Short mmCIF file of C-alpha atoms in Angstrom, two decimals:
data_model
loop_
_atom_site.label_atom_id
_atom_site.label_comp_id
_atom_site.label_asym_id
_atom_site.label_seq_id
_atom_site.Cartn_x
_atom_site.Cartn_y
_atom_site.Cartn_z
CA MET R 1 -54.91 -48.32 16.24
CA ALA R 2 -54.44 -44.96 17.85
CA THR R 3 -50.98 -44.00 19.04
CA SER R 4 -49.64 -41.03 20.93
CA GLU R 5 -47.14 -40.29 18.16
CA LYS R 6 -47.48 -41.50 14.60
CA SER R 7 -44.38 -42.61 12.76
CA PRO R 8 -44.06 -41.17 9.24
CA VAL R 9 -43.23 -44.64 7.97
CA GLN R 10 -45.84 -47.38 7.70
CA PRO R 11 -43.98 -50.66 7.10
CA PHE R 12 -47.06 -52.90 7.22
CA SER R 13 -49.36 -50.83 5.01
CA SER R 14 -51.62 -52.76 2.68
CA ASP R 15 -51.03 -50.67 -0.44
CA LYS R 16 -47.38 -51.48 -1.16
CA ILE R 17 -48.65 -53.28 -4.26
CA TYR R 18 -48.83 -49.79 -5.83
CA GLY R 19 -45.02 -49.76 -5.76
CA HIS R 20 -45.02 -52.58 -8.30
CA MET R 21 -47.31 -51.24 -10.98
CA ASP R 22 -45.06 -52.74 -13.66
CA ARG R 23 -46.05 -56.18 -12.34
CA VAL R 24 -49.68 -55.15 -12.01
CA GLN R 25 -49.64 -54.04 -15.64
CA GLU R 26 -47.99 -57.32 -16.62
CA TRP R 27 -50.83 -59.16 -14.87
CA LEU R 28 -53.54 -57.02 -16.47
CA GLU R 29 -52.14 -57.69 -19.93
CA SER R 30 -51.32 -61.40 -19.61
CA GLY R 31 -53.52 -62.65 -16.78
CA GLN R 32 -50.61 -63.37 -14.47
CA SER R 33 -47.56 -61.70 -12.99
CA ARG R 34 -44.15 -62.89 -11.96
CA PRO R 35 -44.12 -62.78 -8.15
CA VAL R 36 -42.66 -59.78 -6.34
CA THR R 37 -42.26 -61.41 -2.92
CA TYR R 38 -41.33 -65.00 -2.10
CA GLU R 39 -41.40 -67.00 1.11
CA LEU R 40 -38.81 -69.78 1.28
CA ASP R 41 -38.78 -72.67 3.76
CA LEU R 42 -35.39 -74.34 4.09
CA THR R 43 -36.68 -76.91 6.57
CA ASN R 44 -39.86 -78.19 8.18
CA VAL R 45 -37.96 -79.08 11.35
CA CYS R 46 -38.65 -76.89 14.38
CA ASN R 47 -37.33 -76.69 17.94
CA GLN R 48 -40.65 -75.51 19.38
CA ASP R 49 -44.17 -76.91 19.53
CA CYS R 50 -46.66 -74.15 18.72
CA PRO R 51 -50.17 -75.64 18.77
CA HIS R 52 -51.52 -73.17 16.20
CA CYS R 53 -48.61 -73.34 13.74
CA PHE R 54 -49.70 -73.50 10.10
CA GLY R 55 -46.11 -73.52 8.85
CA TYR R 56 -46.00 -77.23 8.19
CA TYR R 57 -48.07 -80.38 8.37
CA PRO R 58 -47.10 -83.60 10.21
CA GLU R 59 -46.36 -85.62 7.09
CA LEU R 60 -43.86 -82.99 5.94
CA THR R 61 -41.99 -82.33 9.17
CA GLN R 62 -38.69 -83.91 8.13
CA ALA R 63 -38.38 -82.19 4.74
CA ARG R 64 -35.27 -80.03 4.35
CA MET R 65 -33.20 -78.55 1.55
CA HIS R 66 -29.54 -79.11 0.84
CA LEU R 67 -27.43 -76.03 0.18
CA GLU R 68 -27.09 -76.51 -3.57
CA GLU R 69 -30.84 -77.08 -3.89
CA ALA R 70 -31.53 -73.89 -1.98
CA LYS R 71 -29.01 -71.90 -4.01
CA GLY R 72 -30.54 -73.17 -7.24
CA ILE R 73 -34.01 -72.07 -6.19
CA ILE R 74 -32.80 -68.70 -4.89
CA ARG R 75 -30.97 -68.06 -8.17
CA GLN R 76 -34.14 -68.88 -10.10
CA ILE R 77 -36.16 -66.53 -7.90
CA LYS R 78 -33.75 -63.71 -8.70
CA ASP R 79 -33.61 -64.51 -12.42
CA PHE R 80 -37.42 -64.73 -12.60
CA GLY R 81 -37.79 -61.21 -11.25
CA GLY R 82 -38.17 -61.79 -7.51
CA ARG R 83 -37.50 -58.69 -5.42
CA GLY R 84 -38.05 -59.67 -1.79
CA LEU R 85 -37.29 -63.05 -0.21
CA THR R 86 -38.42 -64.02 3.29
CA PHE R 87 -36.80 -66.97 5.04
CA THR R 88 -39.53 -68.49 7.17
CA GLY R 89 -41.27 -71.80 7.80
CA GLY R 90 -42.11 -74.49 7.43
CA GLY R 91 -40.07 -75.15 10.51
CA ASP R 92 -37.87 -72.53 12.08
CA PRO R 93 -35.27 -71.38 9.51
CA LEU R 94 -32.54 -71.46 12.17
CA ALA R 95 -33.12 -75.22 12.47
CA SER R 96 -31.55 -75.52 9.02
CA PRO R 97 -27.76 -76.02 9.02
CA ILE R 98 -27.49 -74.17 5.69
CA VAL R 99 -29.49 -71.09 6.59
CA LEU R 100 -26.65 -68.61 7.03
CA GLU R 101 -25.03 -69.59 3.74
CA ALA R 102 -28.38 -69.39 1.97
CA VAL R 103 -29.13 -65.94 3.39
CA ALA R 104 -25.69 -64.63 2.45
CA PHE R 105 -26.04 -66.07 -1.07
CA ALA R 106 -29.46 -64.43 -1.57
CA ARG R 107 -28.09 -61.10 -0.42
CA GLU R 108 -25.10 -61.39 -2.78
CA LEU R 109 -27.55 -61.83 -5.65
CA GLY R 110 -29.18 -58.52 -4.72
CA LEU R 111 -32.44 -59.77 -3.23
CA ASP R 112 -33.98 -57.91 -0.32
CA ILE R 113 -34.09 -60.30 2.64
CA GLY R 114 -36.62 -60.75 5.44
CA PHE R 115 -36.31 -63.31 8.21
CA ILE R 116 -38.89 -64.76 10.61
CA THR R 117 -37.79 -66.99 13.50
CA ASN R 118 -38.86 -68.08 16.97
CA GLY R 119 -35.46 -66.83 18.13
CA GLN R 120 -34.50 -69.74 20.35
CA ALA R 121 -31.50 -70.79 18.23
CA LEU R 122 -30.10 -67.28 17.74
CA THR R 123 -26.45 -66.84 18.69
CA GLU R 124 -24.20 -63.82 18.48
CA ALA R 125 -22.61 -65.06 15.25
CA LYS R 126 -25.98 -65.79 13.62
CA SER R 127 -27.37 -62.44 14.72
CA ARG R 128 -24.41 -60.56 13.29
CA LEU R 129 -24.77 -62.18 9.87
CA LEU R 130 -28.54 -61.67 9.77
CA LEU R 131 -28.20 -58.03 10.79
CA ASN R 132 -25.69 -57.57 7.98
CA CYS R 133 -27.85 -59.23 5.30
CA CYS R 134 -31.50 -58.59 6.16
CA GLN R 135 -33.76 -55.62 5.59
CA TRP R 136 -35.89 -56.83 8.48
CA LEU R 137 -35.99 -59.59 11.07
CA ARG R 138 -38.96 -60.53 13.24
CA VAL R 139 -38.94 -62.87 16.22
CA SER R 140 -42.27 -64.60 16.91
CA VAL R 141 -42.58 -64.31 20.69
CA ASP R 142 -46.40 -64.26 21.04
CA ALA R 143 -46.28 -63.76 24.79
CA ALA R 144 -45.12 -61.48 27.57
CA THR R 145 -45.20 -64.12 30.32
CA PRO R 146 -44.08 -67.74 30.62
CA GLU R 147 -47.68 -68.82 31.13
CA VAL R 148 -48.89 -67.47 27.79
CA PHE R 149 -45.68 -68.58 26.05
CA ARG R 150 -46.51 -72.13 27.13
CA LYS R 151 -49.91 -71.76 25.45
CA THR R 152 -48.61 -70.21 22.25
CA HIS R 153 -45.29 -72.01 21.78
CA GLY R 154 -45.68 -75.16 23.85
CA MET R 155 -42.42 -74.43 25.67
CA ASP R 156 -41.36 -73.91 29.27
CA GLU R 157 -40.11 -70.83 31.13
CA LYS R 158 -36.47 -71.66 30.43
CA ALA R 159 -37.09 -71.50 26.68
CA PHE R 160 -39.03 -68.25 27.12
CA ARG R 161 -36.16 -66.62 29.02
CA GLN R 162 -33.70 -67.88 26.41
CA VAL R 163 -35.70 -66.30 23.58
CA LEU R 164 -35.92 -62.97 25.41
CA GLY R 165 -32.19 -63.02 26.09
CA ASN R 166 -31.48 -63.69 22.43
CA VAL R 167 -33.75 -60.85 21.33
CA ARG R 168 -32.11 -58.47 23.78
CA GLU R 169 -28.68 -59.43 22.44
CA LEU R 170 -29.91 -59.05 18.85
CA ALA R 171 -31.20 -55.54 19.55
CA GLY R 172 -27.95 -54.63 21.27
CA LEU R 173 -25.88 -55.91 18.35
CA LYS R 174 -27.95 -53.85 15.95
CA LYS R 175 -27.02 -50.70 17.85
CA GLU R 176 -23.38 -51.79 18.21
CA THR R 177 -22.94 -52.53 14.51
CA GLY R 178 -25.04 -49.68 13.17
CA SER R 179 -27.12 -52.14 11.15
CA SER R 180 -30.04 -50.75 9.16
CA CYS R 181 -32.00 -53.99 9.64
CA THR R 182 -35.39 -53.40 11.25
CA VAL R 183 -35.74 -55.71 14.27
CA GLY R 184 -39.12 -56.52 15.76
CA ILE R 185 -41.12 -59.01 17.78
CA GLY R 186 -44.46 -60.50 16.77
CA PHE R 187 -47.60 -61.36 18.71
CA LEU R 188 -50.58 -63.35 17.40
CA THR R 189 -53.69 -62.10 19.14
CA SER R 190 -56.51 -64.37 20.26
CA ALA R 191 -58.78 -64.83 23.26
CA GLU R 192 -56.13 -66.90 25.02
CA THR R 193 -53.39 -64.29 24.58
CA LYS R 194 -55.34 -61.13 25.44
CA ASP R 195 -53.97 -60.89 28.99
CA ASP R 196 -50.45 -60.34 27.59
CA VAL R 197 -51.31 -57.77 24.92
CA TYR R 198 -50.35 -54.60 26.78
CA ALA R 199 -47.41 -56.20 28.58
CA PHE R 200 -46.04 -57.34 25.22
CA ALA R 201 -45.67 -53.73 24.08
CA VAL R 202 -43.90 -52.91 27.34
CA LEU R 203 -41.65 -55.93 26.85
CA GLY R 204 -40.62 -54.86 23.35
CA ARG R 205 -39.55 -51.46 24.62
CA GLU R 206 -37.50 -53.09 27.38
CA LEU R 207 -35.82 -55.45 24.92
CA GLY R 208 -34.75 -52.55 22.72
CA VAL R 209 -36.36 -53.66 19.44
CA ASP R 210 -37.64 -51.29 16.78
CA TYR R 211 -41.23 -52.46 16.90
CA ALA R 212 -43.77 -54.81 18.45
CA GLN R 213 -46.37 -56.07 15.98
CA TYR R 214 -49.83 -57.50 16.57
CA ARG R 215 -51.58 -59.73 14.05
CA PRO R 216 -54.78 -61.76 14.41
CA LEU R 217 -54.33 -65.51 14.81
CA LEU R 218 -55.69 -67.27 11.71
CA ARG R 219 -57.14 -70.75 11.54
CA ARG R 220 -55.33 -73.56 9.80
CA HIS R 221 -56.76 -75.34 6.79
CA GLY R 222 -59.74 -77.46 7.79
CA GLU R 223 -60.24 -75.85 11.19
CA ALA R 224 -63.08 -73.68 12.46
CA ASP R 225 -62.74 -69.90 12.28
CA VAL R 226 -61.17 -68.07 15.20
CA ASP R 227 -63.41 -65.75 17.24
CA TYR R 228 -62.02 -62.26 16.65
CA SER R 229 -64.69 -60.29 18.47
CA ASP R 230 -63.25 -59.95 21.99
CA GLU R 231 -63.49 -56.24 22.90
CA THR R 232 -60.96 -56.63 25.72
CA LEU R 233 -58.32 -57.64 23.21
CA LEU R 234 -59.00 -54.66 20.98
CA SER R 235 -59.04 -52.18 23.85
CA GLU R 236 -55.75 -53.55 25.16
CA MET R 237 -54.17 -53.04 21.75
CA ARG R 238 -55.34 -49.44 21.70
CA ARG R 239 -53.77 -48.94 25.13
CA ALA R 240 -50.56 -50.59 23.95
CA GLY R 241 -50.44 -48.30 20.94
CA ALA R 242 -49.96 -45.31 23.24
CA LEU R 243 -46.47 -46.64 24.03
CA SER R 244 -45.24 -45.81 20.52
CA THR R 245 -42.46 -43.28 20.11
CA PRO R 246 -40.48 -42.19 17.04
CA SER R 247 -37.86 -44.85 17.84
CA TYR R 248 -40.18 -47.64 19.02
CA ARG R 249 -43.38 -48.51 17.22
CA VAL R 250 -46.30 -50.51 18.47
CA VAL R 251 -48.01 -51.55 15.26
CA CYS R 252 -50.69 -53.88 14.01
CA SER R 253 -52.25 -55.03 10.76
CA GLU R 254 -54.48 -52.01 11.16
CA HIS R 255 -56.79 -52.67 8.24
CA LYS R 256 -57.51 -56.16 9.57
CA TYR R 257 -58.43 -54.95 13.05
CA ARG R 258 -60.54 -52.18 11.54
CA LEU R 259 -62.52 -54.83 9.64
CA ILE R 260 -62.82 -56.91 12.81
CA GLN R 261 -64.20 -53.91 14.69
CA GLN R 262 -66.75 -53.36 11.93
CA GLY R 263 -67.67 -57.04 11.79
CA LYS R 264 -66.54 -57.22 8.15
CA VAL R 265 -64.31 -60.27 7.92
CA GLU R 266 -66.02 -61.63 4.79
CA ARG R 267 -64.39 -61.00 1.42
CA GLU R 268 -65.77 -58.40 -0.95
CA TYR R 269 -63.66 -59.66 -3.87
CA LYS R 270 -64.60 -62.80 -5.78
CA LYS R 271 -61.19 -64.14 -6.85
CA CYS R 272 -57.74 -64.43 -5.30
CA TYR R 273 -55.55 -62.28 -7.51
CA GLY R 274 -52.89 -61.70 -4.85
CA GLN R 275 -51.38 -65.14 -5.42
CA ASN R 276 -49.87 -63.77 -8.64
CA PHE R 277 -47.62 -61.44 -6.65
CA ALA R 278 -46.65 -63.41 -3.51
CA ALA R 279 -45.23 -66.94 -3.86
CA VAL R 280 -44.34 -69.74 -1.45
CA VAL R 281 -41.63 -72.39 -1.84
CA SER R 282 -41.79 -75.09 0.83
CA ALA R 283 -38.98 -77.25 2.19
CA ASP R 284 -40.04 -80.19 0.01
CA LYS R 285 -39.31 -77.92 -3.00
CA LYS R 286 -42.98 -77.73 -3.88
CA MET R 287 -44.84 -74.49 -4.40
CA TYR R 288 -48.27 -73.87 -2.94
CA VAL R 289 -50.89 -71.28 -3.76
CA CYS R 290 -50.19 -69.35 -0.54
CA CYS R 291 -48.59 -69.65 2.89
CA HIS R 292 -51.86 -70.87 4.43
CA MET R 293 -51.94 -73.90 2.14
CA ARG R 294 -48.48 -75.36 2.71
CA GLY R 295 -48.74 -79.14 2.51
CA VAL R 296 -52.34 -79.16 1.22
CA PRO R 297 -52.29 -81.35 -1.94
CA LYS R 298 -55.27 -79.54 -3.47
CA TYR R 299 -53.29 -76.31 -3.57
CA GLU R 300 -49.90 -77.62 -4.73
CA LEU R 301 -48.77 -75.70 -7.82
CA GLY R 302 -45.88 -77.93 -8.80
CA ASP R 303 -42.49 -79.31 -7.78
CA LEU R 304 -39.22 -77.41 -8.32
CA SER R 305 -37.29 -80.67 -8.19
CA ARG R 306 -39.06 -81.60 -11.44
CA GLN R 307 -39.55 -78.23 -13.15
CA SER R 308 -37.79 -74.90 -13.34
CA LEU R 309 -39.50 -71.95 -11.69
CA PRO R 310 -40.61 -70.41 -15.02
CA GLN R 311 -41.93 -73.78 -16.22
CA LEU R 312 -43.89 -74.30 -13.02
CA TRP R 313 -45.25 -70.75 -12.88
CA ASN R 314 -46.42 -70.82 -16.49
CA SER R 315 -47.79 -74.36 -16.32
CA ALA R 316 -51.38 -75.42 -16.95
CA LYS R 317 -51.44 -76.96 -13.47
CA ARG R 318 -50.66 -73.69 -11.72
CA LYS R 319 -53.33 -71.91 -13.73
CA GLN R 320 -55.84 -74.63 -12.89
CA VAL R 321 -55.06 -74.44 -9.16
CA ALA R 322 -55.19 -70.65 -9.24
CA GLU R 323 -58.65 -70.75 -10.76
CA SER R 324 -59.87 -73.38 -8.31
CA VAL R 325 -59.23 -71.47 -5.07
CA ASP R 326 -62.25 -71.97 -2.84
CA PHE R 327 -62.60 -69.25 -0.20
CA ASN R 328 -64.28 -71.77 2.08
CA ASP R 329 -60.81 -73.29 2.46
CA CYS R 330 -59.18 -69.96 3.25
CA PRO R 331 -58.99 -68.18 6.61
CA PRO R 332 -60.55 -64.72 6.70
CA LEU R 333 -58.14 -61.77 6.66
CA CYS R 334 -55.57 -64.00 4.95
CA ARG R 335 -52.08 -63.19 3.71
CA CYS R 336 -53.28 -61.74 0.38
CA ASP R 337 -56.51 -60.19 1.63
CA SER R 338 -55.43 -56.56 1.76
CA PHE R 339 -53.98 -56.29 -1.72
CA ASN R 340 -56.66 -58.62 -3.12
CA ASN R 341 -59.12 -55.80 -2.42
CA ILE R 342 -56.96 -53.36 -4.36
CA LEU R 343 -56.37 -55.77 -7.24
CA TRP R 344 -60.09 -56.56 -7.47
CA GLU R 345 -60.86 -52.87 -7.88
CA ILE R 346 -58.19 -52.50 -10.55
CA LYS R 347 -59.17 -55.62 -12.49
CA GLU R 348 -62.94 -55.62 -12.21
CA ASN R 349 -63.82 -51.96 -11.82
CA GLY R 350 -60.98 -50.30 -13.69
CA ALA R 351 -60.02 -48.12 -10.76
CA ALA R 352 -58.48 -48.26 -7.31
CA ALA R 353 -58.41 -46.17 -4.19
CA GLU R 354 -55.61 -43.64 -4.04
CA PRO R 355 -52.47 -45.10 -2.46
CA SER R 356 -51.10 -43.50 0.65
CA LYS R 357 -48.40 -40.91 -0.02
CA GLU R 358 -46.52 -41.90 3.14
CA PRO R 359 -43.15 -43.57 2.55
CA LYS R 360 -43.00 -47.36 2.93
CA ASP R 361 -40.35 -49.44 4.60
CA HIS R 362 -39.39 -52.66 2.83
CA PRO R 363 -41.40 -52.04 -0.35
CA ASN R 364 -40.44 -55.39 -1.89
CA PHE R 365 -42.34 -57.30 0.83
CA ILE R 366 -46.01 -56.98 -0.06
#
């Protein structure tokens, strides 16, 4: 995406895997790596009703962790070599009564912390703690108007205004406290959201956040692929990109939109190697092969209420599931797609494209 001014830092670049060549070498030698980045769901309960949410499945909606369970898993993540931990969902992490204690505990252990929320349950006290503990925090807004918010989040104008007020307060508290946490808002692009694309970038600037991010909406397991080809959507994102300044970035998963423009959404790699480096722990304490497969029995790796993390990760079952990944089940441009391309080149062809020399924000979140 073209911008009027390019920031020297690219926080969403696809080649951050190069910053973890020790793990890549571990994988090349043994066939697997201990994960670098984890996603952790504390609860499958949510206070919103997003029709396209792939965070949880109906039969799992009441699952939630107790504090000691969460602490035990977080400690294992740290001891097993985890570097970045994102609190996400599942449901909304702020719907968990233990979330602030869990975040503070993870930070005390030395993990880098990311946090994704719909923002409706943010309060001043919660925002202050998150700003103190997190490397980054993103609020999924997915709209610039109440009308589109109703489509994307299933909520009314009152909820929309509440979210915007909470984001504005969060951004203000960041400035007041001098927090180094990167605060942004997220927007999933699709045909039904295209009318709000440009206005969303304007909104982010007005709210005072550090960035507004666009990502393509991905289909849930078992659904038909999303149509990514709308030229209006892409042109609106280019126009929005011109609003970037050194202090406010309008960003997107650029490599994904480049592939969309070229009509290349099919995979060139033959295996999912990225799952070795990015792990998911759901609120039912089970691990799944990736974030897109939460709650899908076929892709369950094991249960942390029955096994330790090292036992699960090194188990025959996890290896069997890893080998059985069927790309027909996976959405195009998935979570691991970008570094899967790099890993395929390293593993199968013995070489990889040169990584960008630009500095990376949040290197432990691949």
